mmCIF file with all atom_site columns, C-alpha atoms in Angstrom:
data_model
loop_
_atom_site.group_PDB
_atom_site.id
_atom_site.type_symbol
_atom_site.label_atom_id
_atom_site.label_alt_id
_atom_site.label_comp_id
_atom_site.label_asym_id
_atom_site.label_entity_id
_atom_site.label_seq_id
_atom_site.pdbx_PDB_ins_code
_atom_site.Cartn_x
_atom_site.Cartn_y
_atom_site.Cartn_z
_atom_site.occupancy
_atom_site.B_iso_or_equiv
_atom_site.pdbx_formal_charge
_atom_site.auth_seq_id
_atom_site.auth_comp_id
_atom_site.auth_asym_id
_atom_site.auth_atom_id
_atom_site.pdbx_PDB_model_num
ATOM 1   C CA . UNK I 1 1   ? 24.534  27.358 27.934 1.00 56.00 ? 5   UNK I CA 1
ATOM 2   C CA . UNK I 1 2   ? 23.734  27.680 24.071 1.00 62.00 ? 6   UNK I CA 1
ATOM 3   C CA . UNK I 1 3   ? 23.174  30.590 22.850 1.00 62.00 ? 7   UNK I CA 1
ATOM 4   C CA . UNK I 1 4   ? 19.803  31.679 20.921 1.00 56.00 ? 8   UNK I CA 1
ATOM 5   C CA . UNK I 1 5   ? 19.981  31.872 17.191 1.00 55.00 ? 9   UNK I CA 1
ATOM 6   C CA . UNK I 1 6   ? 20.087  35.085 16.021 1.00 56.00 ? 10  UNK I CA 1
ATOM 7   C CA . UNK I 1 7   ? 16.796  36.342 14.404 1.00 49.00 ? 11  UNK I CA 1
ATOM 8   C CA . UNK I 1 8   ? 16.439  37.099 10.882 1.00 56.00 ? 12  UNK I CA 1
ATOM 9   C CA . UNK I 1 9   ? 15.688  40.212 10.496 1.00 58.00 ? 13  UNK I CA 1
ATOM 10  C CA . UNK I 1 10  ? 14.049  40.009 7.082  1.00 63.00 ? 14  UNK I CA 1
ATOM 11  C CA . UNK I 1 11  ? 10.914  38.953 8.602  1.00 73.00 ? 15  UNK I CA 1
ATOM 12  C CA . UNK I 1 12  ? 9.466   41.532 10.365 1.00 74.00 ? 16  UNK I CA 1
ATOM 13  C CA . UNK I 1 13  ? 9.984   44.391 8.034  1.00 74.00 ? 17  UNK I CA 1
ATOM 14  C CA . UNK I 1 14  ? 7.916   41.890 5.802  1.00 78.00 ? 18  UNK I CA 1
ATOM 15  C CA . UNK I 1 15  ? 5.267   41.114 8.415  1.00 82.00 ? 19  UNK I CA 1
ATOM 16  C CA . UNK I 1 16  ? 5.080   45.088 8.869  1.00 81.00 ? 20  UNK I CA 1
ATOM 17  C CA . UNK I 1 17  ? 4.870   45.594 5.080  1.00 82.00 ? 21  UNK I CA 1
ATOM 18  C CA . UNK I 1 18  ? 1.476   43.131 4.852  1.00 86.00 ? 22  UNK I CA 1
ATOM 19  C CA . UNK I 1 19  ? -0.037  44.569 7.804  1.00 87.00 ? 23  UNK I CA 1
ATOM 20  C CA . UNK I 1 20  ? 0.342   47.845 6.117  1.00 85.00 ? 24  UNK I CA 1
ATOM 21  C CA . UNK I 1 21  ? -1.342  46.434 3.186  1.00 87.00 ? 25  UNK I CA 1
ATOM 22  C CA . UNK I 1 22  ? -4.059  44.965 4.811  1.00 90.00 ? 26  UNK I CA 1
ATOM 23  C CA . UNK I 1 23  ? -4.993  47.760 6.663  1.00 87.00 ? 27  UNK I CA 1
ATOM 24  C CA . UNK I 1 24  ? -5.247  49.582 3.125  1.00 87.00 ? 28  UNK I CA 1
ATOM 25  C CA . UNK I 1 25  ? -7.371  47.322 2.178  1.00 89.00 ? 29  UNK I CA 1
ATOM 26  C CA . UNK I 1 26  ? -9.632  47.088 5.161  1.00 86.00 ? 30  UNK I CA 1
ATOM 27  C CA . UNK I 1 27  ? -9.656  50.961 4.944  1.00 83.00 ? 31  UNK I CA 1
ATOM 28  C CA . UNK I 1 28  ? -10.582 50.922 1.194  1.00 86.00 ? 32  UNK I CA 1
ATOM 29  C CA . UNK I 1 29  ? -13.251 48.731 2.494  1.00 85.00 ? 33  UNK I CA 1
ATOM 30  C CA . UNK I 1 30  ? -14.273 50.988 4.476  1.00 80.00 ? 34  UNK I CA 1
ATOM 31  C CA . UNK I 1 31  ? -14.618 54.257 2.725  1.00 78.00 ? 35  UNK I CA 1
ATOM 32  C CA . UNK I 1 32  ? -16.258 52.337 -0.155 1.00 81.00 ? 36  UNK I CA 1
ATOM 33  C CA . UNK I 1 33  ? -18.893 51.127 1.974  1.00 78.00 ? 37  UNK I CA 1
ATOM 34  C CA . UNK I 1 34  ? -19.877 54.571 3.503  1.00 71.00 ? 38  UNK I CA 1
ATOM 35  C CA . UNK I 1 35  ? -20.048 56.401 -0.160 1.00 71.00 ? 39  UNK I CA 1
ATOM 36  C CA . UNK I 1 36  ? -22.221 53.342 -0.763 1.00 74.00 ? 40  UNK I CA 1
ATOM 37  C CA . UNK I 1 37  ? -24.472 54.011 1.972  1.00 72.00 ? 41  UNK I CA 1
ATOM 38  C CA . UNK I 1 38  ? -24.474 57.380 1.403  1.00 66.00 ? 42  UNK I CA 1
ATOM 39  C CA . UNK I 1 39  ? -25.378 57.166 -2.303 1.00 65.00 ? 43  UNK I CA 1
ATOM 40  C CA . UNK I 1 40  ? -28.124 54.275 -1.350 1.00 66.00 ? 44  UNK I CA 1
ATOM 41  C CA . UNK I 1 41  ? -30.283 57.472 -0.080 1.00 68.00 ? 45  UNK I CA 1
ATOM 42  C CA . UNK I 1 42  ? -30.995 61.193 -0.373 1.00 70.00 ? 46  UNK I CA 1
ATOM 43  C CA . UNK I 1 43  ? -27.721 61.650 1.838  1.00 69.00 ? 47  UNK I CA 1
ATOM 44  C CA . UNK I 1 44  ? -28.236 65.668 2.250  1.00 76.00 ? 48  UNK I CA 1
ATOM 45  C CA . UNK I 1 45  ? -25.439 68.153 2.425  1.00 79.00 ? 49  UNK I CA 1
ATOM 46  C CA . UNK I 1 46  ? -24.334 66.686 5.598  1.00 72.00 ? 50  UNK I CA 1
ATOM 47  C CA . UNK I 1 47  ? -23.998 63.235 4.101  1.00 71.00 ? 51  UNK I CA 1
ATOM 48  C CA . UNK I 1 48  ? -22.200 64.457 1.209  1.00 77.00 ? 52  UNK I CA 1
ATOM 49  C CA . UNK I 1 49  ? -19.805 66.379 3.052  1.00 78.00 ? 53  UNK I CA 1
ATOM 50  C CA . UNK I 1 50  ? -19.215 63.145 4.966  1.00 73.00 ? 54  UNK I CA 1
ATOM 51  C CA . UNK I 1 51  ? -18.413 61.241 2.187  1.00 75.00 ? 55  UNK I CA 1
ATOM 52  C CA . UNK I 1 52  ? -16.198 63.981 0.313  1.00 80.00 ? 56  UNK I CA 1
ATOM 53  C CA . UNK I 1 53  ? -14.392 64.011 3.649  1.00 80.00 ? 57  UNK I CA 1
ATOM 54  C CA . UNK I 1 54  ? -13.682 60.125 4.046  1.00 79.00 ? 58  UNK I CA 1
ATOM 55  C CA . UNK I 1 55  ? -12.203 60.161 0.399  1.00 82.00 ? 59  UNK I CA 1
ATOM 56  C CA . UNK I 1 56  ? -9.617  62.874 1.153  1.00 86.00 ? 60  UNK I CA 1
ATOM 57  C CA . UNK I 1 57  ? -9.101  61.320 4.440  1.00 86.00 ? 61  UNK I CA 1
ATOM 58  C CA . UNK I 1 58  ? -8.919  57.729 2.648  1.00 86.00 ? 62  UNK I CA 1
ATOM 59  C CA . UNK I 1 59  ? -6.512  59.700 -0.100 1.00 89.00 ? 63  UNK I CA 1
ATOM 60  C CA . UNK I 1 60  ? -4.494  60.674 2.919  1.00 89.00 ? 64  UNK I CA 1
ATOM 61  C CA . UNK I 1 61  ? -4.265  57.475 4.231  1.00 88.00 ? 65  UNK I CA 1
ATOM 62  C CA . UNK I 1 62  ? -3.059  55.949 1.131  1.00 89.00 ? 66  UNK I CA 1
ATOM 63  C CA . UNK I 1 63  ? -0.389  58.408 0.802  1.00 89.00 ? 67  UNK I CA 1
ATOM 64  C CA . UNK I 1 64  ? 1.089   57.491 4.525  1.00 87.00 ? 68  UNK I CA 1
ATOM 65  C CA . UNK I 1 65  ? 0.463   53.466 3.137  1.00 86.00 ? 69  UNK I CA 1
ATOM 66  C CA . UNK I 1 66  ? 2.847   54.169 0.135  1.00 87.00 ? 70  UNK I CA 1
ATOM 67  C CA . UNK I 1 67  ? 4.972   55.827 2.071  1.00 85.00 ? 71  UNK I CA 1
ATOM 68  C CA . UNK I 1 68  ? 5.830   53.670 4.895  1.00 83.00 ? 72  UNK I CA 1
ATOM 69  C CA . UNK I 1 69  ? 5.537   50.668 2.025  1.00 82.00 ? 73  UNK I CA 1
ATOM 70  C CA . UNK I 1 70  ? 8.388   51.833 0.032  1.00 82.00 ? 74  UNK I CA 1
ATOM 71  C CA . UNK I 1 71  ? 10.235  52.464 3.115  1.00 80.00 ? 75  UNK I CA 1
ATOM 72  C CA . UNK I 1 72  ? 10.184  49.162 4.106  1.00 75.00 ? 76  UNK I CA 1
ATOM 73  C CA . UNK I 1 73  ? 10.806  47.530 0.983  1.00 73.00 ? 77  UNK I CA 1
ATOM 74  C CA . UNK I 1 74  ? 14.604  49.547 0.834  1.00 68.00 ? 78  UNK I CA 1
ATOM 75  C CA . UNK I 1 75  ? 17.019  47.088 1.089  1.00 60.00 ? 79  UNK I CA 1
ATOM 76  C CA . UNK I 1 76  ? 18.626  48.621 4.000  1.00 66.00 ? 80  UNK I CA 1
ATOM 77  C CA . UNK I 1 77  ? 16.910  48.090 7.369  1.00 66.00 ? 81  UNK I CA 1
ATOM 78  C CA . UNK I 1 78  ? 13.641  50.250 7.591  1.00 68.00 ? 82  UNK I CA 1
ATOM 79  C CA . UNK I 1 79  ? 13.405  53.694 9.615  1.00 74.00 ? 83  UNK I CA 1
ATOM 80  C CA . UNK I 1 80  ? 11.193  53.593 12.474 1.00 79.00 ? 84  UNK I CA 1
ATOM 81  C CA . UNK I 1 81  ? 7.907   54.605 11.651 1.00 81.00 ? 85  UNK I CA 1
ATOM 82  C CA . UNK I 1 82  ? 8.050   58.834 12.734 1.00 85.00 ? 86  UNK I CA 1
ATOM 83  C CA . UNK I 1 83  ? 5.630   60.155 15.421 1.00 90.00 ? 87  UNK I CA 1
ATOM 84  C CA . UNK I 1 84  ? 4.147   62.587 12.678 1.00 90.00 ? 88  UNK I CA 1
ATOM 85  C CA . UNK I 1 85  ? 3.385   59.057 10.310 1.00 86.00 ? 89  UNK I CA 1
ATOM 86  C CA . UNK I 1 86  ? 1.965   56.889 13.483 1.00 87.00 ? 90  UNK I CA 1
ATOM 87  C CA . UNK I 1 87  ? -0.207  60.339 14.149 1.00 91.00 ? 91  UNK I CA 1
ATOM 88  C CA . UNK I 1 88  ? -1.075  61.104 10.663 1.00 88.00 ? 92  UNK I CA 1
ATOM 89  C CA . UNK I 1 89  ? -2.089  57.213 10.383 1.00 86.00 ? 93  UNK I CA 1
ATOM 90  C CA . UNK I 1 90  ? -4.744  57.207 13.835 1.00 88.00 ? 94  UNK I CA 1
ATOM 91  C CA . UNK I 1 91  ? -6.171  60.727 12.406 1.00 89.00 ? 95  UNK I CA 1
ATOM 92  C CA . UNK I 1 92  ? -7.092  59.532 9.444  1.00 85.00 ? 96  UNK I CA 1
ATOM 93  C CA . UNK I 1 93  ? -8.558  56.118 11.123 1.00 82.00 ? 97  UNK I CA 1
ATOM 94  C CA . UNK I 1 94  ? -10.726 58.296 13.554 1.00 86.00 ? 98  UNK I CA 1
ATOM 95  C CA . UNK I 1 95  ? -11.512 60.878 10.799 1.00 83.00 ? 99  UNK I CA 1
ATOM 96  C CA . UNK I 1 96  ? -13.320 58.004 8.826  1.00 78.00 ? 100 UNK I CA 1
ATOM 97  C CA . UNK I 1 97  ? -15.364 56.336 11.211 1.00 79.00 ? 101 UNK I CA 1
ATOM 98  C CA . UNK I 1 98  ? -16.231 59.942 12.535 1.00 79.00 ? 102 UNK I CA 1
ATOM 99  C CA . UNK I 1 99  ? -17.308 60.623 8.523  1.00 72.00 ? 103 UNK I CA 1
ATOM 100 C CA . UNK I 1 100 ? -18.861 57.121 8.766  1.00 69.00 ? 104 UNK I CA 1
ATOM 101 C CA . UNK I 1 101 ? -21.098 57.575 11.665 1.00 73.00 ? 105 UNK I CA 1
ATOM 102 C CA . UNK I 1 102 ? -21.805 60.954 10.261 1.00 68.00 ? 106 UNK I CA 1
ATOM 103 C CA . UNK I 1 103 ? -23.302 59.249 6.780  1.00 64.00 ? 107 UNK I CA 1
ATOM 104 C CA . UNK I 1 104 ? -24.945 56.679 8.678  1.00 66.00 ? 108 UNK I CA 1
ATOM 105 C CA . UNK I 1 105 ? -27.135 58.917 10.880 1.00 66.00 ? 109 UNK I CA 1
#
């Protein structure tokens, strides 16, 4: 029976860190695209509120990125990502495309 090499465990804390990045990116995307919309019109109090909210929720969000990115770039093995981070990341995913639909309509 051989026995299975063991697995470097480099990699995935580097896989995790680009995903992390990515989704930055993707949520910068995302944020920029509903001021845009919201600026593209008379957006109303509603819409502005909208779009004040996705930038503190997108100014959240980066805050959690940075975070968890420095974390994994330690040169010790990474901490698990908390229940409070995980939770703090979906809330401010839902939070924008609430604020998204909200500038939208």
């Amino acid at each position: 029976m051989t026995a299975l090499p063991e697995r470097d465990p480099g990699l995935q804390p580097e896989r995790t860190r680009l995903a992390w990045r990515r989704t930055t990116l993707s949520f910068t995307v995302a944020a920029v695209l509903a001021a845009r919309q919201a600026a593209g019109g008379d957006p109303g109090p509603a819409g502005l509120i909208a779009v004040a909210l996705s930038v503190l929720v997108w100014l959240v969000f980066l805050r959690l990125a940075h975070v968890r990115l420095r974390v994994l770039g330690a040169a010790h093995r990474p901490a698990v990502l908390s229940a409070r981070g995980a939770l703090g990341a979906v809330a401010c995913t839902v939070a924008l495309a609430a604020f998204a639909v909200a500038v939208v309509i």
